[in-house]
């Protein structure tokens, strides 16, 4: 099966992203973001969740019974509950996920508008859409002015402010409930200073390296929907029965076994 240029580009981004998040700076940033996400996860309950990002699972502390991660190819799937597809065409019906996390993907996604639209589409009316993004004006943003930095992660791509994403979310009938900032540090240092992190988060200063947007569907547009994913068997069984609107269940050839690891792939 041939791989499209878009899939190849996404696969390269994921590999590069995993290398960055494995560095000391990436690990320190990840811990700061998990600290921001933790209190939100404590209040979230549901059956299904999905994370779209270039690193490992960030919301694994959430009490959601069936958490799923994402990868653009089978080779990059790290867990049994990995969805392999384009982030622009998620194979789920409308309003079926209690939590969707977009982790620093909108900056580098080939079509960020479509990616956000799909993430919003599959989020339940009473669910949460969480977006992590890089702050353009921050200690992490300063090195982007140096030659060559914008060709590498995390500095590559287009960094957008929460104000800009508020306009995008309005277009997909969502609204921002809260914005939190995390990753506070001095230029040239790692975001692991507990005193700065405590001070920055206590006053929610817009000076952190990243922000976390909590978005919900606009109340006047929330409608009652059938939120069942349509699994014919438990996810650990022989088939995943998720469907798209207007389409039949996936045929058996879309399900692959690779080193006893099951992933769902959508061309």
PDB file of C-alpha atoms in Angstrom:
ATOM      1  CA  UNK A   1       0.000   0.000   0.000  1.00  0.00           C
ATOM      2  CA  UNK A   2       1.455   3.362  -1.049  1.00  0.00           C
ATOM      3  CA  UNK A   3       1.861   6.141   1.507  1.00  0.00           C
ATOM      4  CA  UNK A   4       0.719   9.615   0.506  1.00  0.00           C
ATOM      5  CA  UNK A   5       3.104  12.586   0.820  1.00  0.00           C
ATOM      6  CA  UNK A   6       0.905  14.004   3.607  1.00  0.00           C
ATOM      7  CA  UNK A   7       1.140  10.779   5.626  1.00  0.00           C
ATOM      8  CA  UNK A   8       4.911  10.644   5.081  1.00  0.00           C
ATOM      9  CA  UNK A   9       5.201  14.248   6.242  1.00  0.00           C
ATOM     10  CA  UNK A  10       3.131  13.541   9.358  1.00  0.00           C
ATOM     11  CA  UNK A  11       5.183  10.437  10.113  1.00  0.00           C
ATOM     12  CA  UNK A  12       8.388  12.473   9.905  1.00  0.00           C
ATOM     13  CA  UNK A  13       6.882  15.091  12.218  1.00  0.00           C
ATOM     14  CA  UNK A  14       5.891  12.461  14.778  1.00  0.00           C
ATOM     15  CA  UNK A  15       9.391  10.955  14.766  1.00  0.00           C
ATOM     16  CA  UNK A  16      10.942  14.398  15.214  1.00  0.00           C
ATOM     17  CA  UNK A  17       8.396  15.268  17.887  1.00  0.00           C
ATOM     18  CA  UNK A  18       9.134  12.134  19.888  1.00  0.00           C
ATOM     19  CA  UNK A  19      12.834  12.965  19.784  1.00  0.00           C
ATOM     20  CA  UNK A  20      12.129  16.459  21.125  1.00  0.00           C
ATOM     21  CA  UNK A  21       9.817  15.294  23.913  1.00  0.00           C
ATOM     22  CA  UNK A  22      12.477  12.797  25.008  1.00  0.00           C
ATOM     23  CA  UNK A  23      15.039  15.590  25.579  1.00  0.00           C
ATOM     24  CA  UNK A  24      15.482  17.188  29.031  1.00  0.00           C
ATOM     25  CA  UNK A  25      13.711  20.320  27.811  1.00  0.00           C
ATOM     26  CA  UNK A  26      10.839  18.313  26.369  1.00  0.00           C
ATOM     27  CA  UNK A  27      10.494  16.231  29.524  1.00  0.00           C
ATOM     28  CA  UNK A  28      10.471  19.339  31.728  1.00  0.00           C
ATOM     29  CA  UNK A  29       7.828  20.950  29.519  1.00  0.00           C
ATOM     30  CA  UNK A  30       5.777  17.782  29.557  1.00  0.00           C
ATOM     31  CA  UNK A  31       5.762  17.715  33.363  1.00  0.00           C
ATOM     32  CA  UNK A  32       4.618  21.339  33.481  1.00  0.00           C
ATOM     33  CA  UNK A  33       1.777  20.624  31.050  1.00  0.00           C
ATOM     34  CA  UNK A  34       0.695  17.508  32.939  1.00  0.00           C
ATOM     35  CA  UNK A  35       0.512  19.635  36.088  1.00  0.00           C
ATOM     36  CA  UNK A  36      -1.868  21.989  34.242  1.00  0.00           C
ATOM     37  CA  UNK A  37      -3.956  19.141  32.851  1.00  0.00           C
ATOM     38  CA  UNK A  38      -4.165  17.098  36.058  1.00  0.00           C
ATOM     39  CA  UNK A  39      -6.841  19.165  37.859  1.00  0.00           C
ATOM     40  CA  UNK A  40      -8.965  19.195  34.695  1.00  0.00           C
ATOM     41  CA  UNK A  41      -8.751  15.421  34.323  1.00  0.00           C
ATOM     42  CA  UNK A  42      -9.880  14.894  37.914  1.00  0.00           C
ATOM     43  CA  UNK A  43     -13.260  16.369  36.961  1.00  0.00           C
ATOM     44  CA  UNK A  44     -13.670  14.442  33.715  1.00  0.00           C
ATOM     45  CA  UNK A  45     -15.444  11.112  33.451  1.00  0.00           C
ATOM     46  CA  UNK A  46     -16.530   9.237  30.370  1.00  0.00           C
ATOM     47  CA  UNK A  47     -16.039   6.207  28.184  1.00  0.00           C
ATOM     48  CA  UNK A  48     -13.838   7.311  25.279  1.00  0.00           C
ATOM     49  CA  UNK A  49     -11.057   9.872  24.807  1.00  0.00           C
ATOM     50  CA  UNK A  50      -8.532  10.643  22.083  1.00  0.00           C
ATOM     51  CA  UNK A  51      -5.168  12.417  22.063  1.00  0.00           C
ATOM     52  CA  UNK A  52      -3.776  13.964  18.899  1.00  0.00           C
ATOM     53  CA  UNK A  53      -0.133  14.944  19.208  1.00  0.00           C
ATOM     54  CA  UNK A  54       3.492  14.261  18.368  1.00  0.00           C
ATOM     55  CA  UNK A  55       4.514  12.799  21.717  1.00  0.00           C
ATOM     56  CA  UNK A  56       3.270  10.154  24.093  1.00  0.00           C
ATOM     57  CA  UNK A  57      -0.005  10.180  25.999  1.00  0.00           C
ATOM     58  CA  UNK A  58      -0.366  13.237  28.214  1.00  0.00           C
ATOM     59  CA  UNK A  59      -3.824  12.645  29.714  1.00  0.00           C
ATOM     60  CA  UNK A  60      -3.220   9.106  30.938  1.00  0.00           C
ATOM     61  CA  UNK A  61      -4.172  10.195  34.466  1.00  0.00           C
ATOM     62  CA  UNK A  62      -7.763  10.901  33.374  1.00  0.00           C
ATOM     63  CA  UNK A  63     -10.421   8.463  34.666  1.00  0.00           C
ATOM     64  CA  UNK A  64     -11.722   7.758  31.149  1.00  0.00           C
ATOM     65  CA  UNK A  65     -12.313   4.059  30.631  1.00  0.00           C
ATOM     66  CA  UNK A  66     -11.156   3.800  27.014  1.00  0.00           C
ATOM     67  CA  UNK A  67      -8.342   6.281  26.213  1.00  0.00           C
ATOM     68  CA  UNK A  68      -6.987   6.258  22.668  1.00  0.00           C
ATOM     69  CA  UNK A  69      -3.843   7.731  21.171  1.00  0.00           C
ATOM     70  CA  UNK A  70      -3.132   8.613  17.537  1.00  0.00           C
ATOM     71  CA  UNK A  71      -0.441   7.862  14.960  1.00  0.00           C
ATOM     72  CA  UNK A  72      -0.272   8.556  11.208  1.00  0.00           C
ATOM     73  CA  UNK A  73       1.128   5.083  10.371  1.00  0.00           C
ATOM     74  CA  UNK A  74       1.059   1.576  11.836  1.00  0.00           C
ATOM     75  CA  UNK A  75       4.800   1.611  12.435  1.00  0.00           C
ATOM     76  CA  UNK A  76       4.432   4.575  14.805  1.00  0.00           C
ATOM     77  CA  UNK A  77       1.613   3.029  16.861  1.00  0.00           C
ATOM     78  CA  UNK A  78       2.965   2.468  20.363  1.00  0.00           C
ATOM     79  CA  UNK A  79      -0.098   1.068  22.122  1.00  0.00           C
ATOM     80  CA  UNK A  80      -2.924  -1.365  21.343  1.00  0.00           C
ATOM     81  CA  UNK A  81      -5.482   1.450  21.577  1.00  0.00           C
ATOM     82  CA  UNK A  82      -3.882   3.515  18.816  1.00  0.00           C
ATOM     83  CA  UNK A  83      -5.926   5.071  16.064  1.00  0.00           C
ATOM     84  CA  UNK A  84      -4.056   5.163  12.740  1.00  0.00           C
ATOM     85  CA  UNK A  85      -5.545   7.703  10.370  1.00  0.00           C
ATOM     86  CA  UNK A  86      -5.260  11.249   9.113  1.00  0.00           C
ATOM     87  CA  UNK A  87      -6.138  13.788  11.834  1.00  0.00           C
ATOM     88  CA  UNK A  88      -8.318  15.465   9.230  1.00  0.00           C
ATOM     89  CA  UNK A  89     -10.624  12.430   8.839  1.00  0.00           C
ATOM     90  CA  UNK A  90     -11.331  10.821  12.201  1.00  0.00           C
ATOM     91  CA  UNK A  91     -13.365   7.603  11.759  1.00  0.00           C
ATOM     92  CA  UNK A  92     -15.899   8.366  14.491  1.00  0.00           C
ATOM     93  CA  UNK A  93     -19.513   9.537  14.521  1.00  0.00           C
ATOM     94  CA  UNK A  94     -20.384  12.985  15.790  1.00  0.00           C
ATOM     95  CA  UNK A  95     -20.240  13.663  19.525  1.00  0.00           C
ATOM     96  CA  UNK A  96     -18.890  10.319  20.702  1.00  0.00           C
ATOM     97  CA  UNK A  97     -15.785  11.268  22.753  1.00  0.00           C
ATOM     98  CA  UNK A  98     -15.788  12.661  26.279  1.00  0.00           C
ATOM     99  CA  UNK A  99     -12.321  14.176  25.916  1.00  0.00           C
ATOM    100  CA  UNK A 100     -10.211  15.194  22.922  1.00  0.00           C
ATOM    101  CA  UNK A 101      -6.697  16.566  23.465  1.00  0.00           C
ATOM    102  CA  UNK A 102      -4.777  18.327  20.691  1.00  0.00           C
ATOM    103  CA  UNK A 103      -1.198  18.538  21.892  1.00  0.00           C
ATOM    104  CA  UNK A 104       0.963  20.982  19.885  1.00  0.00           C
ATOM    105  CA  UNK A 105      -0.358  19.613  16.593  1.00  0.00           C
ATOM    106  CA  UNK A 106      -2.163  22.659  15.181  1.00  0.00           C
ATOM    107  CA  UNK A 107       1.175  24.467  14.785  1.00  0.00           C
ATOM    108  CA  UNK A 108       2.470  21.911  12.271  1.00  0.00           C
ATOM    109  CA  UNK A 109      -0.589  20.054  10.932  1.00  0.00           C
ATOM    110  CA  UNK A 110      -0.950  20.184   7.121  1.00  0.00           C
ATOM    111  CA  UNK A 111      -4.517  21.483   7.488  1.00  0.00           C
ATOM    112  CA  UNK A 112      -4.956  22.813  11.044  1.00  0.00           C
ATOM    113  CA  UNK A 113      -8.457  24.162  10.391  1.00  0.00           C
ATOM    114  CA  UNK A 114      -9.693  20.749   9.280  1.00  0.00           C
ATOM    115  CA  UNK A 115      -7.906  19.025  12.171  1.00  0.00           C
ATOM    116  CA  UNK A 116      -9.631  21.304  14.678  1.00  0.00           C
ATOM    117  CA  UNK A 117     -12.964  20.869  12.916  1.00  0.00           C
ATOM    118  CA  UNK A 118     -12.707  17.080  13.155  1.00  0.00           C
ATOM    119  CA  UNK A 119     -11.673  17.208  16.819  1.00  0.00           C
ATOM    120  CA  UNK A 120     -14.652  19.437  17.601  1.00  0.00           C
ATOM    121  CA  UNK A 121     -17.024  17.251  15.604  1.00  0.00           C
ATOM    122  CA  UNK A 122     -16.298  14.092  17.595  1.00  0.00           C
ATOM    123  CA  UNK A 123     -16.399  15.801  21.023  1.00  0.00           C
ATOM    124  CA  UNK A 124     -19.560  15.223  23.063  1.00  0.00           C
ATOM    125  CA  UNK A 125     -21.852  18.117  23.874  1.00  0.00           C
ATOM    126  CA  UNK A 126     -20.893  17.720  27.545  1.00  0.00           C
ATOM    127  CA  UNK A 127     -17.275  16.806  26.766  1.00  0.00           C
ATOM    128  CA  UNK A 128     -14.040  18.792  26.762  1.00  0.00           C
ATOM    129  CA  UNK A 129     -11.770  19.819  23.911  1.00  0.00           C
ATOM    130  CA  UNK A 130      -8.275  20.576  25.258  1.00  0.00           C
ATOM    131  CA  UNK A 131      -5.737  22.388  23.069  1.00  0.00           C
ATOM    132  CA  UNK A 132      -2.078  22.840  23.960  1.00  0.00           C
ATOM    133  CA  UNK A 133      -0.193  25.450  21.963  1.00  0.00           C
ATOM    134  CA  UNK A 134       3.082  27.345  22.078  1.00  0.00           C
ATOM    135  CA  UNK A 135       2.990  30.981  23.185  1.00  0.00           C
ATOM    136  CA  UNK A 136       4.571  33.215  20.510  1.00  0.00           C
ATOM    137  CA  UNK A 137       5.792  35.687  23.153  1.00  0.00           C
ATOM    138  CA  UNK A 138       7.638  33.576  25.702  1.00  0.00           C
ATOM    139  CA  UNK A 139      11.088  32.376  26.681  1.00  0.00           C
ATOM    140  CA  UNK A 140      10.649  29.467  24.262  1.00  0.00           C
ATOM    141  CA  UNK A 141       9.513  31.805  21.494  1.00  0.00           C
ATOM    142  CA  UNK A 142      12.573  34.047  21.622  1.00  0.00           C
ATOM    143  CA  UNK A 143      14.942  31.539  19.906  1.00  0.00           C
ATOM    144  CA  UNK A 144      12.624  31.424  16.877  1.00  0.00           C
ATOM    145  CA  UNK A 145      14.250  34.620  15.620  1.00  0.00           C
ATOM    146  CA  UNK A 146      17.594  32.812  15.242  1.00  0.00           C
ATOM    147  CA  UNK A 147      18.456  31.498  11.757  1.00  0.00           C
ATOM    148  CA  UNK A 148      17.500  27.885  11.212  1.00  0.00           C
ATOM    149  CA  UNK A 149      15.510  27.481  14.410  1.00  0.00           C
ATOM    150  CA  UNK A 150      12.146  27.513  12.628  1.00  0.00           C
ATOM    151  CA  UNK A 151      13.185  24.453  10.665  1.00  0.00           C
ATOM    152  CA  UNK A 152      13.221  22.299  13.817  1.00  0.00           C
ATOM    153  CA  UNK A 153      10.741  21.319  16.485  1.00  0.00           C
ATOM    154  CA  UNK A 154       9.446  22.792  18.653  1.00  0.00           C
ATOM    155  CA  UNK A 155      10.102  26.106  16.896  1.00  0.00           C
ATOM    156  CA  UNK A 156       8.824  25.187  13.459  1.00  0.00           C
ATOM    157  CA  UNK A 157       5.309  25.795  12.233  1.00  0.00           C
ATOM    158  CA  UNK A 158       2.980  28.677  13.029  1.00  0.00           C
ATOM    159  CA  UNK A 159       2.490  29.621  16.661  1.00  0.00           C
ATOM    160  CA  UNK A 160      -0.932  31.128  17.378  1.00  0.00           C
ATOM    161  CA  UNK A 161      -2.211  32.986  20.416  1.00  0.00           C
ATOM    162  CA  UNK A 162      -5.300  31.880  22.390  1.00  0.00           C
ATOM    163  CA  UNK A 163      -7.104  34.927  20.982  1.00  0.00           C
ATOM    164  CA  UNK A 164      -6.553  33.629  17.467  1.00  0.00           C
ATOM    165  CA  UNK A 165      -7.750  30.150  18.395  1.00  0.00           C
ATOM    166  CA  UNK A 166     -10.842  31.648  20.011  1.00  0.00           C
ATOM    167  CA  UNK A 167     -11.888  32.765  16.516  1.00  0.00           C
ATOM    168  CA  UNK A 168     -11.190  29.277  15.135  1.00  0.00           C
ATOM    169  CA  UNK A 169     -13.214  27.653  17.907  1.00  0.00           C
ATOM    170  CA  UNK A 170     -16.152  29.973  17.305  1.00  0.00           C
ATOM    171  CA  UNK A 171     -16.212  28.782  13.713  1.00  0.00           C
ATOM    172  CA  UNK A 172     -16.663  25.163  14.904  1.00  0.00           C
ATOM    173  CA  UNK A 173     -19.334  26.187  17.466  1.00  0.00           C
ATOM    174  CA  UNK A 174     -17.076  25.928  20.518  1.00  0.00           C
ATOM    175  CA  UNK A 175     -16.138  28.523  23.087  1.00  0.00           C
ATOM    176  CA  UNK A 176     -13.185  28.889  25.430  1.00  0.00           C
ATOM    177  CA  UNK A 177     -14.040  28.095  29.023  1.00  0.00           C
ATOM    178  CA  UNK A 178     -10.585  28.796  30.423  1.00  0.00           C
ATOM    179  CA  UNK A 179      -6.965  29.364  29.367  1.00  0.00           C
ATOM    180  CA  UNK A 180      -4.100  28.240  31.608  1.00  0.00           C
ATOM    181  CA  UNK A 181      -0.415  28.960  31.072  1.00  0.00           C
ATOM    182  CA  UNK A 182       2.442  26.638  32.001  1.00  0.00           C
ATOM    183  CA  UNK A 183       6.178  26.223  31.519  1.00  0.00           C
ATOM    184  CA  UNK A 184       7.545  29.309  33.298  1.00  0.00           C
ATOM    185  CA  UNK A 185      11.298  29.816  33.235  1.00  0.00           C
ATOM    186  CA  UNK A 186      14.027  32.314  32.469  1.00  0.00           C
ATOM    187  CA  UNK A 187      15.543  32.444  28.946  1.00  0.00           C
ATOM    188  CA  UNK A 188      18.168  29.772  28.480  1.00  0.00           C
ATOM    189  CA  UNK A 189      16.910  27.644  31.363  1.00  0.00           C
ATOM    190  CA  UNK A 190      14.613  24.638  31.502  1.00  0.00           C
ATOM    191  CA  UNK A 191      11.005  25.031  32.676  1.00  0.00           C
ATOM    192  CA  UNK A 192      11.631  23.132  35.915  1.00  0.00           C
ATOM    193  CA  UNK A 193      11.840  25.984  38.418  1.00  0.00           C
ATOM    194  CA  UNK A 194       9.200  25.112  40.989  1.00  0.00           C
ATOM    195  CA  UNK A 195       9.025  28.653  42.412  1.00  0.00           C
ATOM    196  CA  UNK A 196       8.479  30.277  39.007  1.00  0.00           C
ATOM    197  CA  UNK A 197       5.972  27.609  37.990  1.00  0.00           C
ATOM    198  CA  UNK A 198       4.005  28.046  41.220  1.00  0.00           C
ATOM    199  CA  UNK A 199       4.000  31.837  40.911  1.00  0.00           C
ATOM    200  CA  UNK A 200       3.071  31.801  37.231  1.00  0.00           C
ATOM    201  CA  UNK A 201       0.244  29.324  37.636  1.00  0.00           C
ATOM    202  CA  UNK A 202      -1.108  30.939  40.809  1.00  0.00           C
ATOM    203  CA  UNK A 203      -1.612  34.232  38.975  1.00  0.00           C
ATOM    204  CA  UNK A 204      -2.091  32.570  35.560  1.00  0.00           C
ATOM    205  CA  UNK A 205       0.396  34.886  33.901  1.00  0.00           C
ATOM    206  CA  UNK A 206       0.505  34.750  30.080  1.00  0.00           C
ATOM    207  CA  UNK A 207       4.290  34.335  30.187  1.00  0.00           C
ATOM    208  CA  UNK A 208       4.638  30.545  30.049  1.00  0.00           C
ATOM    209  CA  UNK A 209       6.029  28.626  27.111  1.00  0.00           C
ATOM    210  CA  UNK A 210       2.662  27.039  26.391  1.00  0.00           C
ATOM    211  CA  UNK A 211      -1.025  27.464  27.053  1.00  0.00           C
ATOM    212  CA  UNK A 212      -3.836  25.026  27.667  1.00  0.00           C
ATOM    213  CA  UNK A 213      -7.266  25.923  26.298  1.00  0.00           C
ATOM    214  CA  UNK A 214     -10.355  24.257  27.732  1.00  0.00           C
ATOM    215  CA  UNK A 215     -13.172  24.524  25.204  1.00  0.00           C
ATOM    216  CA  UNK A 216     -16.774  23.352  25.294  1.00  0.00           C
ATOM    217  CA  UNK A 217     -19.591  23.336  22.781  1.00  0.00           C
ATOM    218  CA  UNK A 218     -21.642  26.512  22.809  1.00  0.00           C
ATOM    219  CA  UNK A 219     -24.735  25.802  24.949  1.00  0.00           C
ATOM    220  CA  UNK A 220     -27.286  27.175  22.526  1.00  0.00           C
ATOM    221  CA  UNK A 221     -26.017  24.818  19.839  1.00  0.00           C
ATOM    222  CA  UNK A 222     -25.723  21.678  21.979  1.00  0.00           C
ATOM    223  CA  UNK A 223     -28.073  18.983  20.758  1.00  0.00           C
ATOM    224  CA  UNK A 224     -28.893  15.530  22.001  1.00  0.00           C
ATOM    225  CA  UNK A 225     -26.984  12.908  19.993  1.00  0.00           C
ATOM    226  CA  UNK A 226     -26.396   9.171  19.985  1.00  0.00           C
ATOM    227  CA  UNK A 227     -22.851   9.062  21.373  1.00  0.00           C
ATOM    228  CA  UNK A 228     -22.201   5.342  21.085  1.00  0.00           C
ATOM    229  CA  UNK A 229     -19.097   4.454  19.121  1.00  0.00           C
ATOM    230  CA  UNK A 230     -20.747   1.318  17.786  1.00  0.00           C
ATOM    231  CA  UNK A 231     -18.173  -1.219  18.931  1.00  0.00           C
ATOM    232  CA  UNK A 232     -19.519  -4.624  17.944  1.00  0.00           C
ATOM    233  CA  UNK A 233     -17.167  -6.142  20.554  1.00  0.00           C
ATOM    234  CA  UNK A 234     -15.013  -4.741  23.360  1.00  0.00           C
ATOM    235  CA  UNK A 235     -11.936  -2.941  22.044  1.00  0.00           C
ATOM    236  CA  UNK A 236      -9.775  -5.859  23.040  1.00  0.00           C
ATOM    237  CA  UNK A 237     -11.850  -8.114  20.780  1.00  0.00           C
ATOM    238  CA  UNK A 238     -11.441  -8.921  17.137  1.00  0.00           C
ATOM    239  CA  UNK A 239     -12.867  -5.816  15.513  1.00  0.00           C
ATOM    240  CA  UNK A 240     -13.345  -2.107  16.056  1.00  0.00           C
ATOM    241  CA  UNK A 241     -16.781  -1.087  14.824  1.00  0.00           C
ATOM    242  CA  UNK A 242     -16.387   2.676  14.742  1.00  0.00           C
ATOM    243  CA  UNK A 243     -18.183   4.216  11.802  1.00  0.00           C
ATOM    244  CA  UNK A 244     -18.283   7.509  10.026  1.00  0.00           C
ATOM    245  CA  UNK A 245     -21.521   9.313   9.370  1.00  0.00           C
ATOM    246  CA  UNK A 246     -23.092   8.136   6.136  1.00  0.00           C
ATOM    247  CA  UNK A 247     -20.720   5.178   5.779  1.00  0.00           C
ATOM    248  CA  UNK A 248     -20.917   1.506   6.632  1.00  0.00           C
ATOM    249  CA  UNK A 249     -18.710  -0.257   9.171  1.00  0.00           C
ATOM    250  CA  UNK A 250     -15.074  -0.639   8.255  1.00  0.00           C
ATOM    251  CA  UNK A 251     -14.309  -3.798   6.279  1.00  0.00           C
ATOM    252  CA  UNK A 252     -12.059  -6.412   7.898  1.00  0.00           C
ATOM    253  CA  UNK A 253      -9.073  -5.546   5.736  1.00  0.00           C
ATOM    254  CA  UNK A 254      -8.716  -2.209   7.549  1.00  0.00           C
ATOM    255  CA  UNK A 255      -7.688  -3.975  10.744  1.00  0.00           C
ATOM    256  CA  UNK A 256      -4.062  -5.026  11.087  1.00  0.00           C
ATOM    257  CA  UNK A 257      -2.086  -7.112  13.517  1.00  0.00           C
ATOM    258  CA  UNK A 258       1.541  -6.094  13.964  1.00  0.00           C
ATOM    259  CA  UNK A 259       3.598  -7.763  16.686  1.00  0.00           C
ATOM    260  CA  UNK A 260       0.408  -8.466  18.626  1.00  0.00           C
ATOM    261  CA  UNK A 261      -0.495  -4.796  18.462  1.00  0.00           C
ATOM    262  CA  UNK A 262      -3.837  -3.812  16.986  1.00  0.00           C
ATOM    263  CA  UNK A 263      -4.346  -0.460  15.353  1.00  0.00           C
ATOM    264  CA  UNK A 264      -7.052   0.913  13.132  1.00  0.00           C
ATOM    265  CA  UNK A 265      -5.846   2.386   9.872  1.00  0.00           C
ATOM    266  CA  UNK A 266      -7.786   4.654   7.586  1.00  0.00           C
ATOM    267  CA  UNK A 267      -6.408   5.740   4.243  1.00  0.00           C
TER     268      UNK A 267
END
